[in-house]
Tab-separated table of C-alpha atoms and ligand atoms in Angstrom:
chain	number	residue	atom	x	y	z
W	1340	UNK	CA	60.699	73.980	157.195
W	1341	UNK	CA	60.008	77.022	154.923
W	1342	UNK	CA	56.568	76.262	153.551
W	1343	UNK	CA	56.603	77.121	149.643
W	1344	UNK	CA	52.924	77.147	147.943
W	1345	UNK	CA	52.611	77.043	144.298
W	1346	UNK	CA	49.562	78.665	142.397
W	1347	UNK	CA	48.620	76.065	139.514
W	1348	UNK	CA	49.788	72.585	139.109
W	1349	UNK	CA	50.252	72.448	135.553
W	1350	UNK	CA	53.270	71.554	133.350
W	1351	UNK	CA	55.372	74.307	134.891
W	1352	UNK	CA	53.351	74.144	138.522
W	1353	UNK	CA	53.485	70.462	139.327
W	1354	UNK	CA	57.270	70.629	137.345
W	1355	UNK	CA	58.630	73.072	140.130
W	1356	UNK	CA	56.449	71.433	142.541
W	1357	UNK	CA	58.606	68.464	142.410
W	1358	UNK	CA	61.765	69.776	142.500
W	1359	UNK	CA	61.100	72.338	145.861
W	1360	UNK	CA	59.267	69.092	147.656
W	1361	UNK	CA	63.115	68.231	147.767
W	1362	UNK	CA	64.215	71.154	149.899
W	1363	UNK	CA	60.440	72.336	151.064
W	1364	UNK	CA	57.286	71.616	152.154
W	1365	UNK	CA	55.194	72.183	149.079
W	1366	UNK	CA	51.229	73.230	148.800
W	1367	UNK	CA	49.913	72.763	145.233
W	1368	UNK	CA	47.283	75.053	145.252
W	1369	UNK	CA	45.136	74.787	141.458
W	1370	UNK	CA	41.166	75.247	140.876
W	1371	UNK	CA	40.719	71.627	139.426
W	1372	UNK	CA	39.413	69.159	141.648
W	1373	UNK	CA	39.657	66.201	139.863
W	1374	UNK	CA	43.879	67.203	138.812
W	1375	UNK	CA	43.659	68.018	143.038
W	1376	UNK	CA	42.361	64.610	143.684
W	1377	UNK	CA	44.440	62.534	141.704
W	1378	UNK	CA	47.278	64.383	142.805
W	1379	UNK	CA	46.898	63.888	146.272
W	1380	UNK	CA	46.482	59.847	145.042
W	1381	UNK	CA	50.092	60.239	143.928
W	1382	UNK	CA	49.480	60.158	140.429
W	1383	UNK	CA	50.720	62.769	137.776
W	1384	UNK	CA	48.884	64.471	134.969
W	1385	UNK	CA	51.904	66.074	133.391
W	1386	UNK	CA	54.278	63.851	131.112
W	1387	UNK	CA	57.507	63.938	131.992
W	1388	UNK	CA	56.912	64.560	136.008
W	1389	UNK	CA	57.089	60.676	137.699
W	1390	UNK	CA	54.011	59.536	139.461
W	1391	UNK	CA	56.655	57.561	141.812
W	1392	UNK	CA	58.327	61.509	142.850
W	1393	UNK	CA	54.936	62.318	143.262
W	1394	UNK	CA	54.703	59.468	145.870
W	1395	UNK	CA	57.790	59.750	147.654
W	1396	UNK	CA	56.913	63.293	148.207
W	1397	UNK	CA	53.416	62.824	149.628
W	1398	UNK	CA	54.861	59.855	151.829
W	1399	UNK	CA	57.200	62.048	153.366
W	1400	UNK	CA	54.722	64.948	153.939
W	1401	UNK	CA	56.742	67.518	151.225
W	1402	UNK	CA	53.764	67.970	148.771
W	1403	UNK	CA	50.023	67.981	149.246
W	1404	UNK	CA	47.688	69.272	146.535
W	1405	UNK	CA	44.517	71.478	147.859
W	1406	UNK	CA	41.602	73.762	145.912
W	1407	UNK	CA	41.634	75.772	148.928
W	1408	UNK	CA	42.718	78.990	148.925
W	1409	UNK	CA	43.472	78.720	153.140
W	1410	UNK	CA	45.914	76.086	152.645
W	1411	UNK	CA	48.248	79.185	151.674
W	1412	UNK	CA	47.940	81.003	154.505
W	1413	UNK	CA	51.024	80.402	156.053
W	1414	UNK	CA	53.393	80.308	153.354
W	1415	UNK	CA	57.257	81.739	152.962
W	1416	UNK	CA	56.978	81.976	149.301
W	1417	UNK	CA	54.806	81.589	146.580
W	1418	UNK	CA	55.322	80.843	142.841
W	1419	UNK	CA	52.677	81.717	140.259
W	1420	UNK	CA	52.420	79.194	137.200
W	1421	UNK	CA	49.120	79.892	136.238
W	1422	UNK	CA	48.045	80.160	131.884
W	1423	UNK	CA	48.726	83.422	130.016
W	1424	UNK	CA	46.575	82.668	126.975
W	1425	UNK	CA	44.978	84.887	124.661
W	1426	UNK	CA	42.098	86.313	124.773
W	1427	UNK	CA	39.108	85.686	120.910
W	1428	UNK	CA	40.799	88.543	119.678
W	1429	UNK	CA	44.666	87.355	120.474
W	1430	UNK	CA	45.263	90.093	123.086
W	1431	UNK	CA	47.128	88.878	126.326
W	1432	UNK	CA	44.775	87.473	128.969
W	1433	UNK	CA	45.531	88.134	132.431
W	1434	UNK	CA	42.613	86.994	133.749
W	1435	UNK	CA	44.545	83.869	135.248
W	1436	UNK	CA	46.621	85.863	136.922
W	1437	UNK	CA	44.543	88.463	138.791
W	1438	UNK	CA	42.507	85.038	139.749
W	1439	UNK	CA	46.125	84.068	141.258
W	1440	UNK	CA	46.517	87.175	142.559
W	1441	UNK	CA	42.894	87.528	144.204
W	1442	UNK	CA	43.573	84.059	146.134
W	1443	UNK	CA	46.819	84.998	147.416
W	1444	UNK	CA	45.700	88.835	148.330
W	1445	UNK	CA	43.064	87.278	150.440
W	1446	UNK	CA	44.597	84.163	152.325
W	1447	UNK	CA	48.099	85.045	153.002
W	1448	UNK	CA	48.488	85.915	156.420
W	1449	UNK	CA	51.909	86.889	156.570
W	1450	UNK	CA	55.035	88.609	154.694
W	1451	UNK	CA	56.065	86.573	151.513
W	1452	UNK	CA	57.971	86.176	148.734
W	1453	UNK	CA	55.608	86.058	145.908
W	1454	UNK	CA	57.472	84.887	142.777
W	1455	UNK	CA	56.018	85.086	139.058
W	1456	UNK	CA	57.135	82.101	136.714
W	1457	UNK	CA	53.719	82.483	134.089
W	1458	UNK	CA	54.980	84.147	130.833
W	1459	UNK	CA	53.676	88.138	130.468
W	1460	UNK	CA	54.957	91.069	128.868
W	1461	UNK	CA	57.750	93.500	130.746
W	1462	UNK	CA	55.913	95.353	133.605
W	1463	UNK	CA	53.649	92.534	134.667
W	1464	UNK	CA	54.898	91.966	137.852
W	1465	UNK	CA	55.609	95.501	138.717
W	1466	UNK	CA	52.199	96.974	137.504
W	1467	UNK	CA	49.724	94.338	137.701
W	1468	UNK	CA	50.595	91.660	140.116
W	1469	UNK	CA	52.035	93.787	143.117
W	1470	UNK	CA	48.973	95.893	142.824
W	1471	UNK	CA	46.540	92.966	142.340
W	1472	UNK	CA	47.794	91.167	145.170
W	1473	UNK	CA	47.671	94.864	147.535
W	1474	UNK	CA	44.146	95.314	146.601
W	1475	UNK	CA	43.148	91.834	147.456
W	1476	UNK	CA	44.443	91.921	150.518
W	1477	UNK	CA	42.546	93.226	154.057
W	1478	UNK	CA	45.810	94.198	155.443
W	1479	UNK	CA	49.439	95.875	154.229
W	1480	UNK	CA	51.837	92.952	154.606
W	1481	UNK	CA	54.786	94.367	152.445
W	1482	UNK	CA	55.292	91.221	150.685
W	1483	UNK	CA	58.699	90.823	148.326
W	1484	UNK	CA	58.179	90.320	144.354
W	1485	UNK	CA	60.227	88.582	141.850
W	1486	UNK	CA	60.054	86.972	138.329
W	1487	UNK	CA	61.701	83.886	137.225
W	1488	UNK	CA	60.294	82.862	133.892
W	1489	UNK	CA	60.019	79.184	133.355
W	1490	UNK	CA	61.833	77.791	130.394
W	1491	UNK	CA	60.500	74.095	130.590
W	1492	UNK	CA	60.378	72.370	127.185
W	1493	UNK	CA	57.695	69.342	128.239
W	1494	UNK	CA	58.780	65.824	127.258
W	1495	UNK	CA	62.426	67.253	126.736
W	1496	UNK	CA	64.965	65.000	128.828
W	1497	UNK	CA	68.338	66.597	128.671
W	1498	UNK	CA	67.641	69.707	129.723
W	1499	UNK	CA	65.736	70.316	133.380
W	1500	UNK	CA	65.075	72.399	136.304
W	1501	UNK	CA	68.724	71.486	137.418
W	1502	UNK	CA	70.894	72.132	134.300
W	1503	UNK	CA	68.555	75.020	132.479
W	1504	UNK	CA	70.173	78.571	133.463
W	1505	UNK	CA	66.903	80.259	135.306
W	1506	UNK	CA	66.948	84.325	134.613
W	1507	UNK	CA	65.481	85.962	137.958
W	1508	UNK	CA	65.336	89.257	139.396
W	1509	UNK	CA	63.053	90.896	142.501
W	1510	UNK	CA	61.355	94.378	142.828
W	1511	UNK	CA	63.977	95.069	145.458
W	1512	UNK	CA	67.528	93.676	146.548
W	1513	UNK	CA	65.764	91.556	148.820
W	1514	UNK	CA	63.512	89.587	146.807
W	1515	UNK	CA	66.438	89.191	144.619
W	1516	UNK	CA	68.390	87.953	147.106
W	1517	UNK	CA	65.873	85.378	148.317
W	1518	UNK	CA	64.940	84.114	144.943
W	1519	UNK	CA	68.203	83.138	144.286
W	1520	UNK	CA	68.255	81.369	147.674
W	1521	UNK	CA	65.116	79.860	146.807
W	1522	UNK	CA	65.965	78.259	142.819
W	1523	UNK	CA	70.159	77.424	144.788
W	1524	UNK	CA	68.102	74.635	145.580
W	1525	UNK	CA	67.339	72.674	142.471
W	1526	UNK	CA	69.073	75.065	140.030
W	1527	UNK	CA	72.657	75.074	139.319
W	1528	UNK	CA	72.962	78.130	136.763
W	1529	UNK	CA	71.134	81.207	138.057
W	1530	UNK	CA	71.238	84.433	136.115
W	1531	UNK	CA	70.754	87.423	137.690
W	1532	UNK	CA	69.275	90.464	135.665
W	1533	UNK	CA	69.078	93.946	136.652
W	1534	UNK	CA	65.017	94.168	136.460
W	1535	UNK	CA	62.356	92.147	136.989
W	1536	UNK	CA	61.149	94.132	133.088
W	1537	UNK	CA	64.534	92.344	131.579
W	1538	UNK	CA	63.765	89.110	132.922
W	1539	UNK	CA	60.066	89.200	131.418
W	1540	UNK	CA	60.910	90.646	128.083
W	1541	UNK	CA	63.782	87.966	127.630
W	1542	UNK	CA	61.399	85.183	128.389
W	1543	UNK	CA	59.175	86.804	125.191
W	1544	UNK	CA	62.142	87.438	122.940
W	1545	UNK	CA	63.778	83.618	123.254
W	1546	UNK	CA	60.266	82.882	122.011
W	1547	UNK	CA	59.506	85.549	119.682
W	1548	UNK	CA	63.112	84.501	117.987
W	1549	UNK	CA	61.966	81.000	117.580
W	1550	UNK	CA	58.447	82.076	116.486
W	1551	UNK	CA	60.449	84.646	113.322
W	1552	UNK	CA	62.592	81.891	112.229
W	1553	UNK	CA	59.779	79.051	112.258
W	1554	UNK	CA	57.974	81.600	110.041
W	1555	UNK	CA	61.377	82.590	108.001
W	1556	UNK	CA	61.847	78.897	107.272
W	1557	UNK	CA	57.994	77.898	106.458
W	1558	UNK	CA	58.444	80.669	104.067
W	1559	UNK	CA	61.160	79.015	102.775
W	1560	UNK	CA	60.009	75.953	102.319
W	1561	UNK	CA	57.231	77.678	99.953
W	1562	UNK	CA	59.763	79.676	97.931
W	1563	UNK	CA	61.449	76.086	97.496
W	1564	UNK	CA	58.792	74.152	96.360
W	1565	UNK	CA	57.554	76.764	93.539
W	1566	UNK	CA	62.044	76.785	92.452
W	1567	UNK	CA	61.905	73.077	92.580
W	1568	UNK	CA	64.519	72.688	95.199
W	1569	UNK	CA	64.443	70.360	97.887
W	1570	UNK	CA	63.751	72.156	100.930
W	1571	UNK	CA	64.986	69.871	103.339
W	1572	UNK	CA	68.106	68.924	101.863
W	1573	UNK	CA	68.935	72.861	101.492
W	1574	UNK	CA	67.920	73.647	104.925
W	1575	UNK	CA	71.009	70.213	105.525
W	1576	UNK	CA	73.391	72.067	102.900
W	1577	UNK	CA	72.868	75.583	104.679
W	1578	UNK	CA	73.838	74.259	108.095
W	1579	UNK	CA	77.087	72.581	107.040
W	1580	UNK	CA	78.109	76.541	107.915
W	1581	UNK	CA	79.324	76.537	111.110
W	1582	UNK	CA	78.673	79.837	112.409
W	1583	UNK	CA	76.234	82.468	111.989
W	1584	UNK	CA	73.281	79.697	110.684
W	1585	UNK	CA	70.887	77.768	113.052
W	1586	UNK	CA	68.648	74.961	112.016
W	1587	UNK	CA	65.059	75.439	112.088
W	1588	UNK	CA	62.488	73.076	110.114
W	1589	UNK	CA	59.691	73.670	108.247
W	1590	UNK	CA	55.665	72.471	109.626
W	1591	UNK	CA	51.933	73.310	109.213
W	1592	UNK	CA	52.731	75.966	111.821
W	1593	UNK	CA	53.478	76.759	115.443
W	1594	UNK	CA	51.505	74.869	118.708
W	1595	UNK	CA	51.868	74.762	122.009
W	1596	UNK	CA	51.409	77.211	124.941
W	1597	UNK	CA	54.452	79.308	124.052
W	1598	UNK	CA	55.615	79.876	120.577
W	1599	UNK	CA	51.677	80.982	118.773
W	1600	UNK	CA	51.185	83.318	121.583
W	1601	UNK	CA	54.105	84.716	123.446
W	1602	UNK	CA	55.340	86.755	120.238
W	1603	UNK	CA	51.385	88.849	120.853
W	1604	UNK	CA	52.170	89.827	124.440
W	1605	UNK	CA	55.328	91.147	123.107
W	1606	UNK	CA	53.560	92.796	120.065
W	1607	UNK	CA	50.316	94.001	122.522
W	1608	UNK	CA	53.049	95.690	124.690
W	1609	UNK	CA	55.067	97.257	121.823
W	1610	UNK	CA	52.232	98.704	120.247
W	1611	UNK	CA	50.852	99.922	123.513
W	1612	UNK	CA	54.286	101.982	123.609
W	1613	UNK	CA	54.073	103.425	119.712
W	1614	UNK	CA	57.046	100.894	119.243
W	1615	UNK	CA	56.155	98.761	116.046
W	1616	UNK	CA	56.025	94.952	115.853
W	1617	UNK	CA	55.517	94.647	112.225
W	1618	UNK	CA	57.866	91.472	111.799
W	1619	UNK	CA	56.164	89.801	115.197
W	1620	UNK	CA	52.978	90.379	113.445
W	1621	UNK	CA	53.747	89.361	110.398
W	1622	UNK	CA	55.450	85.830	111.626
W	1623	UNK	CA	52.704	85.151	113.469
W	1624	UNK	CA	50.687	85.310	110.190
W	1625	UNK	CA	53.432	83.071	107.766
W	1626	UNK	CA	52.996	80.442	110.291
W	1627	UNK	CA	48.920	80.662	110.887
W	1628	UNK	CA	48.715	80.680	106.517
W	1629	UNK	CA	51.021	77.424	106.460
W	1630	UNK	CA	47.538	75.314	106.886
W	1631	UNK	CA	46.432	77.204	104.109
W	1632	UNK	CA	49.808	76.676	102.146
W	1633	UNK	CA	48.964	72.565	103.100
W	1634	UNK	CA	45.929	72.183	102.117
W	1635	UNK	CA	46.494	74.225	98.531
W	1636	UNK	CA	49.435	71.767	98.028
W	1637	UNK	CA	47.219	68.594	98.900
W	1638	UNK	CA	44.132	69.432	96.593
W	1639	UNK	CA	46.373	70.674	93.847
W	1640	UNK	CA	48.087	67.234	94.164
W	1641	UNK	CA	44.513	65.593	94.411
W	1642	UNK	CA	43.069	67.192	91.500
W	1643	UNK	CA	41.817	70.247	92.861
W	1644	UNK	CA	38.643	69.659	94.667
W	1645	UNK	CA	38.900	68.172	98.465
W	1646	UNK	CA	34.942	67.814	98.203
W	1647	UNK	CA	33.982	64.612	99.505
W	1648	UNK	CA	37.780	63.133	100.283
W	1649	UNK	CA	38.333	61.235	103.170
W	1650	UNK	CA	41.334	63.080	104.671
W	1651	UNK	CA	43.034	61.262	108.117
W	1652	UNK	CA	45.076	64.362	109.834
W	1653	UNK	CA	47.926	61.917	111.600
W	1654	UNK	CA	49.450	63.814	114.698
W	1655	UNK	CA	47.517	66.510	116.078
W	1656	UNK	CA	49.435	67.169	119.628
W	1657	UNK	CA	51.439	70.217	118.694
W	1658	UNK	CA	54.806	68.603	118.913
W	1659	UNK	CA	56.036	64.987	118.766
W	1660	UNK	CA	55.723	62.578	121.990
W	1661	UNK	CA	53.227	64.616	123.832
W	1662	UNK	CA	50.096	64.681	124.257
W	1663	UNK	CA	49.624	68.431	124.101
W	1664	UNK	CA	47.022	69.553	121.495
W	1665	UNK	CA	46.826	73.941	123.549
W	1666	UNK	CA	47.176	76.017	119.942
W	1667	UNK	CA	47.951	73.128	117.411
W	1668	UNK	CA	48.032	73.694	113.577
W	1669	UNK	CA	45.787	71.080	113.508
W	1670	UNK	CA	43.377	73.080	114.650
W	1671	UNK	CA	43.617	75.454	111.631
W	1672	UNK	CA	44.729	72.138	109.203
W	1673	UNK	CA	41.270	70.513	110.043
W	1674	UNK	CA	39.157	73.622	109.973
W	1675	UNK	CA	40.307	74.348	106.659
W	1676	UNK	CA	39.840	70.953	105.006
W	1677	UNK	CA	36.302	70.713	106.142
W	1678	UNK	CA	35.673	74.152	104.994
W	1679	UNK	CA	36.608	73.165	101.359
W	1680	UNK	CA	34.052	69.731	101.936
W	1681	UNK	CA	36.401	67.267	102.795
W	1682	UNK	CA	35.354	64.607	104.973
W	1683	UNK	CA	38.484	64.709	107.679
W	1684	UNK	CA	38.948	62.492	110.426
W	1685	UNK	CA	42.431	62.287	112.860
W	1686	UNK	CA	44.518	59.980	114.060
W	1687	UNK	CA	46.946	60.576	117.068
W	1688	UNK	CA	48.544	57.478	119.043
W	1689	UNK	CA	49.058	59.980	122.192
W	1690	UNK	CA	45.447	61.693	121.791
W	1691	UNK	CA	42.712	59.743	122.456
W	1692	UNK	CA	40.140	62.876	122.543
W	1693	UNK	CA	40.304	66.228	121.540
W	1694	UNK	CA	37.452	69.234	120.756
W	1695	UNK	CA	34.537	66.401	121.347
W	1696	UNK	CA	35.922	63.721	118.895
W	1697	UNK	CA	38.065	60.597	118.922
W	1698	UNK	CA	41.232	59.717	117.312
W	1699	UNK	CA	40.073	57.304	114.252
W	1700	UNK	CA	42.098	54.411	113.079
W	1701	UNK	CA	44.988	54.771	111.042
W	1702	UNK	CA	43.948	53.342	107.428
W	1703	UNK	CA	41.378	53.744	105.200
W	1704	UNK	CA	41.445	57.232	104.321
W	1705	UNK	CA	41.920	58.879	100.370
W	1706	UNK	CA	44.666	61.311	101.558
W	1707	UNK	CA	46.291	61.154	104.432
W	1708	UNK	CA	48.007	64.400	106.122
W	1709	UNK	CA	50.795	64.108	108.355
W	1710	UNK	CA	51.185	67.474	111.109
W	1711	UNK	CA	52.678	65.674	114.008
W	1712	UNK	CA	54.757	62.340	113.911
W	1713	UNK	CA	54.827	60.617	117.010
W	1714	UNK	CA	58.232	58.067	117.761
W	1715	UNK	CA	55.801	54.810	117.540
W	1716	UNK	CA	53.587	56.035	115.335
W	1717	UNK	CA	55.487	53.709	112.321
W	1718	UNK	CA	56.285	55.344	108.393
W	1719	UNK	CA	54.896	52.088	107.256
W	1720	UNK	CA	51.519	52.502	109.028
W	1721	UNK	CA	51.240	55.860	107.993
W	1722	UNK	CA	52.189	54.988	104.499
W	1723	UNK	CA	49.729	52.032	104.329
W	1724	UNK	CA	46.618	53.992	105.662
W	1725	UNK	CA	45.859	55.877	102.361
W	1726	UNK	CA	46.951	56.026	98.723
W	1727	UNK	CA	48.328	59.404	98.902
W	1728	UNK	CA	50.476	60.828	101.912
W	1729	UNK	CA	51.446	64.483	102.502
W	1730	UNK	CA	53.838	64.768	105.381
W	1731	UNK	CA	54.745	68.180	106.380
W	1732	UNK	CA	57.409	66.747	109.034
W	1733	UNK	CA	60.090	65.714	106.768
W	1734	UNK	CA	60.117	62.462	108.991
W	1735	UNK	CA	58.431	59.936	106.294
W	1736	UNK	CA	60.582	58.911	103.681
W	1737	UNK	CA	58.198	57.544	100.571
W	1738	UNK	CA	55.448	60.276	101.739
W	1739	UNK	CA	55.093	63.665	99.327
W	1740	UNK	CA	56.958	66.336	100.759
W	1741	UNK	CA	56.589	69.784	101.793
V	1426	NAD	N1	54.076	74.509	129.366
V	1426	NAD	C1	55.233	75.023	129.045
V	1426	NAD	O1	56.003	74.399	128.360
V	1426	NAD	C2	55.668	76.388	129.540
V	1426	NAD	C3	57.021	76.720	129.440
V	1426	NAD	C4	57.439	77.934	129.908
V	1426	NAD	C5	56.510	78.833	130.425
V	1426	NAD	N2	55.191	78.497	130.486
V	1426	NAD	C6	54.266	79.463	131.067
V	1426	NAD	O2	53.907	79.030	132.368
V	1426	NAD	C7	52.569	79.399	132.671
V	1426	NAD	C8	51.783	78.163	133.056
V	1426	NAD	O3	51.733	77.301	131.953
V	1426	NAD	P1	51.418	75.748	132.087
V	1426	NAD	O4	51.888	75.135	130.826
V	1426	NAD	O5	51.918	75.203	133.362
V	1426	NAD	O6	49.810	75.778	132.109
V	1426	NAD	P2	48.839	74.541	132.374
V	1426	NAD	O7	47.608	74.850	131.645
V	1426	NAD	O8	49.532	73.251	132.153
V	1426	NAD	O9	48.555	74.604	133.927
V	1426	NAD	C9	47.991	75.678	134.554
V	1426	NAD	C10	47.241	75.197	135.778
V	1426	NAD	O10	46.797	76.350	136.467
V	1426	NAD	C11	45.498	76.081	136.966
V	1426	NAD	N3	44.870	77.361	137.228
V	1426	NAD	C12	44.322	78.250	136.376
V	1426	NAD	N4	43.941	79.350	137.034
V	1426	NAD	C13	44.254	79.154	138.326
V	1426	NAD	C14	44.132	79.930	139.486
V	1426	NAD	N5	43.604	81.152	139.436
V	1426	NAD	N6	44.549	79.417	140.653
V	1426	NAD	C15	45.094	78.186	140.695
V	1426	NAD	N7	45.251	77.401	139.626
V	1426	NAD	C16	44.848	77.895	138.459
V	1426	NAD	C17	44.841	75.236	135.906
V	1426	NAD	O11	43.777	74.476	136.451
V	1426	NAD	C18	46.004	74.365	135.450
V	1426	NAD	O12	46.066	73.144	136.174
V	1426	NAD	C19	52.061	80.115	131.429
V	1426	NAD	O13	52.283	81.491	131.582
V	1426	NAD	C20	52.950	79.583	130.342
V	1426	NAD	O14	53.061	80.469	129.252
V	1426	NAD	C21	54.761	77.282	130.071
């Protein structure tokens, strides 16, 4: 059976994970012991990927989870799904990957297809992975390279590895050729592109476009409030056209692994080539100000000064019915409340810690902040845990509005 190892067992790791163990004997290969060790127990960390797949795969010897980098040696292909963050300064880190790269330079013992699915900027897998991987390594193998950025939306349930097209391409017609083999199996709509560069700078434009028009609209929703215009119900009248217009809603900003950083690689790698990225740059910026923008509104509405308030921040995974706090405006919503003296817990029903402190019950507070509104997290709880609520969701009816 072709033995597929995948570097990283995160959302998108332990995501493809389970969908090869169908067709392939599957080595999760991540640094973490403790996600190792419960994975090996059968039971998943990511929401969204079943425990009971998890099981069924282990019983029937398709998936086992190792921290060792020998567990590899053998394999026919293997997938990199390993973070892209950024670094203090919001350059792209790489430093993931050339770990990724060191461990398979320096166990695989054989020819492989070596495919990239971790988000990086055009020329990633030509210029720093192949080479990584050939200076790792004791001996020239001549392995095959090809990208297939992952598009997984976590805790989204209609679209999945089977029905999301998957964009691919290899270094040569080879690699190309297997790759598609290789996602045939658990991917009905492959899309072949003509360079591995295309495939990588489509995966940061899809993101960068969302990341523009997140900004376009929270700057929207400002230039409504100060016309007194309802910015949700224009948003509403606007999309009654049925071409040329697509819905995006207003927030306290942009979370999550993707959208707040993505848009940088592409900017880092524009800039790098005297191409400007003034719009990425600036969009990036709307969207970090919109805590800002929040907290101006709330102490204008609360007579100014925040000093001493008990504020409750409700919702601070970045997006609603996860868990995931990587990159949330809460971050920035919080910060900026206690820098203007405002006593500020949070309450999340999904979170139960996050940067050292615990999710505080939902009542009791003098303002109340909504960033995140979780399905049974209830409008009348949130309502009834403070005398004045600021919800920039446009989910609570009753609450003040962005
Ligand atoms: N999460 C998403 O929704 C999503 C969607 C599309 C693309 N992506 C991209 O996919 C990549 C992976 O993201 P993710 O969300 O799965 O990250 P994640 O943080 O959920 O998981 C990454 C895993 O990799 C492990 N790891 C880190 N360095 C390692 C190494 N050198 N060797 C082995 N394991 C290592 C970590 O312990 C962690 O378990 C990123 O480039 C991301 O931008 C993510």
């Amino acid at each position: 059976m072709t033995k597929v190892s995948i570097i990283g067992q995160g959302y998108v790791g332990l995501t493809i994970s389970l969908f090869a163990g169908d067709k392939f004997d599957v080595t999760g290969f991540d640094l973490n012991h403790k996600i190792v060790d419960q994975l090996n127990l059968g039971n998943s960390h990511i929401e969204g990927v079943a425990s009971s797949k998890l099981k069924a795969l282990i019983k029937k010897n398709h998936y086992r989870a190792t921290t060792n980098g020998a567990d590899i040696a053998n394999s026919d292909i293997v997938v990199i799904a390993v973070p892209t963050p950024l670094t203090a300064d919001r350059k792209p880190d790489l430093s993931f990957i050339e770990s990724a790269c060191k461990t398979i330079g320096e166990h695989l013992t054989k020819p492989a297809l070596i495919i990239n699915e971790s988000t990086s900027y055009p020329g990633t897998l030509r210029k720093f992975i192949k080479p990584a991987i050939e200076r790792y390594s004791s001996a020239a193998l001549n392995h095959m390279y090809a990208i297939s950025p992952e598009r997984v939306d976590p805790g989204r349930t209609d679209f999945n590895q089977r029905n999301t097209p998957r964009l691919f391409a290899g270094l040569t017609s080879e690699a190309t050729n297997l790759t598609r083999d290789f996602y045939s199996e658990f991917c009905d709509h492959l899309v072949e592109v003509s360079s591995p560069e295309v495939a990588e700078a489509a995966k940061l434009f899809e993101n960068t476009f969302r990341q523009v028009n997140i900004a376009l609209v929270n700057e929207f929703a400002q230039i409504s409030h100060a016309l007194g215009i309802d910015v949700y119900e224009t948003i509403e009248a606007a999309a009654t056209k049925p071409y040329g217009f697509m819905k995006f809603s207003p927030s306290a900003g942009v979370g999550g692994h993707c959208i707040p950083v993505d848009p940088s690689y592409l900017a880092a790698i524009a800039e790098e080539n005297g191409a400007p990225a003034t719009f990425i740059r600036r969009a990036n910026q709307v969207n970090r100000e919109m805590s800002k923008y929040v907290v101006d509104r709330v102490a204008t509405d609360c007579g100014g000064s925040l000093v001493g308030k008990s504020v409750l921040v409700v919702g601070v995974a970045y997006k609603p019915n996860v868990a995931d706090t990587r990159e949330t405006a809460a971050e920035l919503v919080i910060d900026e409340l206690r820098e203007r003296g405002a006593v500020v817990q949070w309450h999340d029903d999904l979170v139960d810690q996050w940067r050292g402190e615990k999710s505080a019950p939902l009542s009791d507070a003098d303002i109340s902040i909504i960033l995140t509104k979780h399905d049974n997290t209830t409008i009348k709880s949130i309502l009834a845990s403070s005398p004045y609520v600021f919800d920039t969701t446009g989910k609570v009816y009753g609450a003040t509005s962005l």
